[in-house]
XYZ file of C-alpha atoms in Angstrom:
356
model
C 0.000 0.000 0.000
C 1.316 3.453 -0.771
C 1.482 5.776 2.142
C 1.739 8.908 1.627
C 4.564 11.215 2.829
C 4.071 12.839 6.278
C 4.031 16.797 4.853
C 1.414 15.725 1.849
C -1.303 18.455 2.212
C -4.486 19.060 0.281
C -2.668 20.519 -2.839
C -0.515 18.535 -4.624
C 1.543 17.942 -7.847
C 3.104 18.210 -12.540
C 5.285 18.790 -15.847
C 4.389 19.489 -19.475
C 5.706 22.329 -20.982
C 4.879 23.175 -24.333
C 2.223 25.414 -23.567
C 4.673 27.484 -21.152
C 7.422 27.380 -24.019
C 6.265 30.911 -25.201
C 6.632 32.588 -21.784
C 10.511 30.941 -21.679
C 12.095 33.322 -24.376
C 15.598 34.129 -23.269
C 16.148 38.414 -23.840
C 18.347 39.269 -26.670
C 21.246 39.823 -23.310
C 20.669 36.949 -21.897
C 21.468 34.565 -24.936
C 24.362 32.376 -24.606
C 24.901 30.482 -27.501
C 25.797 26.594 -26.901
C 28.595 26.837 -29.505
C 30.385 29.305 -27.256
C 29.252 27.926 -23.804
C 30.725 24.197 -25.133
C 33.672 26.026 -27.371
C 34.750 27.617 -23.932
C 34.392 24.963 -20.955
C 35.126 22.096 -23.626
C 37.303 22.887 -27.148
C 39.726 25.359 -25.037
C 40.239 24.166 -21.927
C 40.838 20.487 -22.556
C 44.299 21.218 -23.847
C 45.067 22.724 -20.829
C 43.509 19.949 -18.479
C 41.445 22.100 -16.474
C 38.574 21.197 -15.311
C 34.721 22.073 -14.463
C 32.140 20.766 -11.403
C 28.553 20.541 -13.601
C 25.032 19.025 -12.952
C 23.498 16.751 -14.814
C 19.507 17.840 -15.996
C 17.066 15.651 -17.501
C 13.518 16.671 -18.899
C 10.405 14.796 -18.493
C 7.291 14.731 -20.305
C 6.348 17.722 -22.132
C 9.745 17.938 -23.876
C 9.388 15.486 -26.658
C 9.351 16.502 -30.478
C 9.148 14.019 -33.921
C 12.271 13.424 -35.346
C 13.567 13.493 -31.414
C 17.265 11.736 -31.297
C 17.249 10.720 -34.909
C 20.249 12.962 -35.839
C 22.093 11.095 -33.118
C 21.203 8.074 -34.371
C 22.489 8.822 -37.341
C 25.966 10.186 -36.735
C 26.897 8.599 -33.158
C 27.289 4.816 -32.997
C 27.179 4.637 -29.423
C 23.226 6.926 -29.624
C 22.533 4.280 -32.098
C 23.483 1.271 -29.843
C 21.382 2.647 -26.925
C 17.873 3.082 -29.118
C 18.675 -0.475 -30.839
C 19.024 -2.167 -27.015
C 15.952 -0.347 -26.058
C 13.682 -1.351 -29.268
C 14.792 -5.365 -27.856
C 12.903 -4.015 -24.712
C 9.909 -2.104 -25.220
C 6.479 -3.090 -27.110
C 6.525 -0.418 -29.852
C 8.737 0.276 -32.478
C 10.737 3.317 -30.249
C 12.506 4.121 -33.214
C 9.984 5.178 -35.378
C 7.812 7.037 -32.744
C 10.689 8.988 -31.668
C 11.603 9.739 -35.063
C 8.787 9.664 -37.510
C 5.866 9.863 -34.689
C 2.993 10.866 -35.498
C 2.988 13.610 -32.453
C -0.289 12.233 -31.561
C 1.611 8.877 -30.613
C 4.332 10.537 -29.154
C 2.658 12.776 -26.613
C 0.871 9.287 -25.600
C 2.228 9.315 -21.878
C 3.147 5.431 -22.707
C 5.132 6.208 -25.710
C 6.240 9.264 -24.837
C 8.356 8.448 -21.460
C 10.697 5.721 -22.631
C 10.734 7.778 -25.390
C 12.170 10.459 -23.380
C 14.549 8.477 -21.096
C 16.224 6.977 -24.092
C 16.944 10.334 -26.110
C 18.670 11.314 -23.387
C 20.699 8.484 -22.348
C 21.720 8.254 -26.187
C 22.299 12.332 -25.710
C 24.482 11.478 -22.267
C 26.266 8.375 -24.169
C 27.359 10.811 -26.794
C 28.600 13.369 -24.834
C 30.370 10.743 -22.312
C 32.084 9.458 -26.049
C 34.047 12.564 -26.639
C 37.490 12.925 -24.910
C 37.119 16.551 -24.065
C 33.959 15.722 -22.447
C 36.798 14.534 -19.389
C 37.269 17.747 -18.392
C 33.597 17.725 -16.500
C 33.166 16.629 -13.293
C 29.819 15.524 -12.977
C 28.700 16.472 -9.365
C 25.035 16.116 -9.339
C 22.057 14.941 -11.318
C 19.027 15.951 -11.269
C 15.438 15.138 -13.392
C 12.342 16.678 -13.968
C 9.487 14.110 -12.591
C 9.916 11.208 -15.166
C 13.525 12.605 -15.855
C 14.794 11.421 -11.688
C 14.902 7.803 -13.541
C 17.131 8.938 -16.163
C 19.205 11.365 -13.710
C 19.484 7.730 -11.673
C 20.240 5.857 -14.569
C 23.211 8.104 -15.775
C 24.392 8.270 -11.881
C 24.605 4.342 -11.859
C 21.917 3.588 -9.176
C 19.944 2.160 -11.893
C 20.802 -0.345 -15.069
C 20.179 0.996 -18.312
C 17.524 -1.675 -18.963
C 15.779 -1.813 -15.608
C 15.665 2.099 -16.503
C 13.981 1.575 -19.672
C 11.614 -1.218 -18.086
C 10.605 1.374 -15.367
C 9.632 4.180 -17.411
C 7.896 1.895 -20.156
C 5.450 0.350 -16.480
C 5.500 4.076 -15.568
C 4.180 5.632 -18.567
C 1.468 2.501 -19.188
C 0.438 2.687 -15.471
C -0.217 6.690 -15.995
C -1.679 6.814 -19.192
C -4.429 3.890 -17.357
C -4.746 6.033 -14.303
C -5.560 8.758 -16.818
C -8.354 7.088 -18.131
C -9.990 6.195 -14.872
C -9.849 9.491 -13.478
C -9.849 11.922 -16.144
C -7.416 15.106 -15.169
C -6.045 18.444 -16.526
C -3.069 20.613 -15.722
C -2.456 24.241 -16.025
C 0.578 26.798 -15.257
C -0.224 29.456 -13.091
C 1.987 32.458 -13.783
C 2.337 35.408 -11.832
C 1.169 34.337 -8.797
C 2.149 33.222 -5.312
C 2.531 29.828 -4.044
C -0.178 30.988 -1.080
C -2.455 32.315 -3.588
C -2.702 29.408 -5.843
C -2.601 27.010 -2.807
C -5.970 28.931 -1.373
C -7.849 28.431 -4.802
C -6.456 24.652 -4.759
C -8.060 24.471 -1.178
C -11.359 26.169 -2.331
C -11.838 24.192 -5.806
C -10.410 20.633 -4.933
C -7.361 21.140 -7.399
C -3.712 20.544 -6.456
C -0.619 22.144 -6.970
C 1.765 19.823 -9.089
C 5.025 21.268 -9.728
C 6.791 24.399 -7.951
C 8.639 24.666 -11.334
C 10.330 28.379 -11.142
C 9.337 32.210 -9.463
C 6.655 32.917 -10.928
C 5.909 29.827 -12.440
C 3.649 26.661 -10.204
C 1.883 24.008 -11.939
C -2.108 23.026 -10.986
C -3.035 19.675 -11.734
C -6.280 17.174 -10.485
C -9.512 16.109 -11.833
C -10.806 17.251 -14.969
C -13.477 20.424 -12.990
C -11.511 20.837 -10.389
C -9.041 22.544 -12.310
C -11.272 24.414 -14.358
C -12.836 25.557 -11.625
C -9.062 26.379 -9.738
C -8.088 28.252 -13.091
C -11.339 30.546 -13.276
C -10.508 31.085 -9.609
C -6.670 32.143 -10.194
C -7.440 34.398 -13.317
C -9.524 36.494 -10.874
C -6.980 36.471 -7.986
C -4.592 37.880 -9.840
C -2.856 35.588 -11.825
C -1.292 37.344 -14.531
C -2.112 33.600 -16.800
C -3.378 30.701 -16.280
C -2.457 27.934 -19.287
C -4.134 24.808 -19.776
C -1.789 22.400 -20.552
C -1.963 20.032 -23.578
C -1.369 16.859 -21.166
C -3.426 13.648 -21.159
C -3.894 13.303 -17.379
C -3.974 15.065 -14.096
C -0.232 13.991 -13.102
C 1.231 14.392 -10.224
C -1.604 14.700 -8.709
C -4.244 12.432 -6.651
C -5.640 11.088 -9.840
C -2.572 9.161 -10.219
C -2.909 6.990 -6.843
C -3.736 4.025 -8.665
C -0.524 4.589 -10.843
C 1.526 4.928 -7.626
C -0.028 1.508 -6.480
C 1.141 -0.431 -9.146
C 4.471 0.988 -9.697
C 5.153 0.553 -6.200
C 4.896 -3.341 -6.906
C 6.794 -3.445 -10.006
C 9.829 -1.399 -8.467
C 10.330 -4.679 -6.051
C 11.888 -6.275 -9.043
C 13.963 -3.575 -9.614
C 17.650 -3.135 -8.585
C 18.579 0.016 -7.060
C 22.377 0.718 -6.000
C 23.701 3.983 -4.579
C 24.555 6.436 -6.901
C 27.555 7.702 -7.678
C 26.921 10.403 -8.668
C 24.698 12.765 -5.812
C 20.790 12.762 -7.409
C 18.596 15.242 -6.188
C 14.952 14.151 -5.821
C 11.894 16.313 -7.153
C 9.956 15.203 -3.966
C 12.387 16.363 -1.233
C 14.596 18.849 -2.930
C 17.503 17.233 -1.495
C 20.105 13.929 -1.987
C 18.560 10.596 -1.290
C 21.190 7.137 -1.501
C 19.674 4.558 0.259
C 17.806 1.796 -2.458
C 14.408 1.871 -0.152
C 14.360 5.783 0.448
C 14.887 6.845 -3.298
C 12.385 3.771 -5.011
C 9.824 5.834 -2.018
C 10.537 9.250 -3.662
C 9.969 7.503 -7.175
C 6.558 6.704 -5.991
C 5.611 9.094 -4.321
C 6.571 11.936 -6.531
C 4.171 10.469 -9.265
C 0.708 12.127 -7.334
C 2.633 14.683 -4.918
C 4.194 18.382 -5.781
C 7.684 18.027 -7.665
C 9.772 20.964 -6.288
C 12.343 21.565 -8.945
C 13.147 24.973 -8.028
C 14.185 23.994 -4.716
C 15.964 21.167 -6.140
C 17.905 23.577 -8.561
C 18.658 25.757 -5.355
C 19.905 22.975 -3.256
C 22.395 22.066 -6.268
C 23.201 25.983 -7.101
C 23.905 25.954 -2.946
C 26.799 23.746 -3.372
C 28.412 25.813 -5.664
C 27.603 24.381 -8.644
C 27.479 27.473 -11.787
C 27.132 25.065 -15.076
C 24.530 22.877 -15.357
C 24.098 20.428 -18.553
C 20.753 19.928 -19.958
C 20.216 17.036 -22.205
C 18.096 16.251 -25.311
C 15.490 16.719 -25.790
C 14.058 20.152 -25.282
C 15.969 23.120 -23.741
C 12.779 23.372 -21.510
C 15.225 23.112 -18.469
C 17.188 25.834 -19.620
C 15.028 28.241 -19.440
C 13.505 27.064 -15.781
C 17.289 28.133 -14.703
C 17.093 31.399 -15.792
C 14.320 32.257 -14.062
C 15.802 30.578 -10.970
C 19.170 31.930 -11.473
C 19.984 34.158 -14.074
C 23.680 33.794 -13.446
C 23.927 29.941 -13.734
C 25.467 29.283 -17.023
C 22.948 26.088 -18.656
C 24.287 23.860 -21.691
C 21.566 22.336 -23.516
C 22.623 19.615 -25.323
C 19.915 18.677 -27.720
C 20.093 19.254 -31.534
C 23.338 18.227 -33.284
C 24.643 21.124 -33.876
C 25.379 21.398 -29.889
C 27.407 17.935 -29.697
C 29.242 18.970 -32.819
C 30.327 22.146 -31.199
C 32.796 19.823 -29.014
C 34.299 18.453 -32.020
C-alpha cells in the first residue's frame, strides 16, 4: 500500500511544458549560444587539463518533439546502440515514434516516457564518447518528474535496462490512471505559491510542480481545475495555461498509478549512486535503495519541487549545469531561478558537434 509522505497536504503535484514554451524566451542579453558555452568549458580548456564541477539535468514529459534523437542516431554509434538495445525491450517500435511519430503517438504518456529516457541516455552516451567531455566533473544529477529515472540511470543507481523497463510500467500505469480518473493541468503564472494554494483548497485542485518564481503548476480532476483556473485568473494571476497533457499527473488522480508501480519497483535493482541525485519530492540527496524507489513513488501524485531542487544544487556551488536532449525546456527554468547559472543544452546536433 502506498502511504503517503508525512508533509502531503491538500494541494498537490506536474510537468508538461509546451504550452509554457512561449513565456521561456531568453532576452536578446541573456542569450548564450551553446557553440560558445561548449567552445569555452570544452574545445579550449581540454588542452590545458582544467577542469569544471557541472550538474546533470534531464527533462520529463512535455519535452518530446518528432524526429527526437534521430540525428544522433544517425551520426553517433554509441546513440545508435542505446535506441537499438531499447527497441529489444519495449512493445513499440521506439525508433519510429521517436523519429517519424505521429505527435499524436508521441505525446501518448506510454510512448512518450521511454521515449524520453532513451533520447537522453543516447544524448548522455554521446557526450560521455568525446574525450574533451573529461574535463567535466559531474557532481550532481538531477530530473524533472519522469527525468529522476534517467538522472538515476546516468548516476549508476539504476541499469540501463531496468531504466527503460521502469519508465515503459511508468508511462502505461499513468496513461491507465488517466483514463480512470480523467485530469487536466495548467501553469499558473504570476502568482504566489499561497495564492494558488488557497484556490487549490477552495476548488479541490492541487498544486503539481513548484517549477520556477513565478511559475507553479495546478493539476487534479478534470473540474476541479477548471474551476481552480477561473478562480486564479480572478486572484490575480497574470495567466493561467491549460496544458496540452493527457492526465492530471502528479496529482491524486494518479494513486492508482503509484499503487502499481510501487509493486513493479520490487523487481527492480537500485544501488547507490555515484553520482549525488537530487529528488523532485524532497529537494535534497537521497542514496539509500528503499528511500529513493519511495521518492519515485511518491513523486508520481505529490508536488515536484524543482526549483528547490535547482537551489539545493546551485547551494553547493555548482554554476554550469548540462541539460540534455530533448528540449531546452530546463534551460530556461534556470534562468528564471538563477539568471547567473550558465545552462548547456545539449539537444540538436549542432550542440554535440560544437565539441568536435
Amino acid at each position: 500500500m502506498v502511504t503517503p509522505p508525512p508533509d502531503r497536504n491538500d494541494c498537490e503535484p506536474h510537468h508538461a511544458f509546451d504550452a509554457i514554451r512561449k513565456t521561456d524566451r531568453p532576452s536578446t542579453t541573456a542569450k548564450h549560444t551553446v557553440r560558445e558555452a561548449i567552445g569555452s568549458h570544452l574545445a579550449s580548456r581540454s588542452g590545458g587539463g582544467v577542469t569544471r564541477e557541472v550538474a546533470y539535468l534531464f527533462p520529463g514529459q512535455g519535452s518530446q518533439f518528432t524526429g527526437m534523437g534521430k540525428d544522433l542516431y544517425d551520426i553517433y554509434p554509441v546513440a545508435r546502440r542505446i535506441f537499438d538495445q531499447a527497441a529489444r525491450l519495449v512493445d513499440f517500435d521506439i525508433r519510429s515514434v521517436c523519429f517519424e511519430g505521429p505527435p499524436a503517438k508521441l505525446t501518448q504518456t506510454r510512448f512518450s516516457q521511454p521515449a524520453i529516457f532513451v533520447v537522453s541516455i543516447a544524448a548522455l552516451e554521446v557526450l560521455k564518447s568525446h574525450s574533451k567531455s573529461k574535463i567535466l566533473i559531474p557532481k550532481f544529477a538531477a530530473g524533472l518528474s519522469l527525468g529522476e529515472a534517467t538522472a538515476l540511470c546516468a548516476a549508476g543507481a539504476i541499469s540501463f535496462e531496468d531504466g527503460v523497463r521502469f519508465v515503459l510500467s511508468r508511462g502505461r500505469f499513468m496513461d491507465e490512471a488517466a483514463t480512470e480518473c480523467p485530469g487536466l493541468m495548467a501553469a499558473v503564472l504570476g502568482a504566489d505559491l499561497p495564492v494558488v494554494e488557497e484556490a487549490c483548497r477552495i476548488t479541490g485542485a492541487e498544486v503539481g510542480n513548484l517549477n520556477a518564481p513565478g511559475q507553479i503548476i495546478i493539476s487534479g480532476k478534470k473540474k476541479n481545475v477548471e474551476l481552480a483556473i477561473e478562480k486564479l485568473r480572478g486572484m490575480g494571476a497574470s495567466k493561467v495555461i491549460p496544458l496540452d497533457v493527457s492526465g492530471g499527473f502528479h496529482s491524486s488522480c494518479m494513486d492508482s498509478a503509484c499503487r502499481r508501480i510501487e509493486q513493479a519497483l520490487k523487481e527492480v535493482l537500485i544501488q547507490q549512486p555515484k553520482i549525488p541525485v537530487v529528488s523532485n519530492l524532497t529537494a535534497d540527496v537521497e542514496e539509500s535503495s528503499e528511500k529513493i524507489k519511495q521518492n519515485l513513488v511518491w513523486q508520481m501524485n505529490h508536488r515536484t519541487l524543482w526549483e528547490d531542487s535547482m537551489r539545493y544544487i546551485i547551494g553547493k556551488g555548482i554554476k554550469t549545469f548540462i541539460e540534455f536532449s530533448p528540449g531546452k525546456v530546463l534551460k530556461g527554468l534556470l534562468r528564471k531561478i538563477d539568471p547567473t547559472i550558465e545552462t548547456i543544452s545539449l539537444s540538436a546536433l549542432e550542440d554535440f558537434h560544437a565539441i568536435d
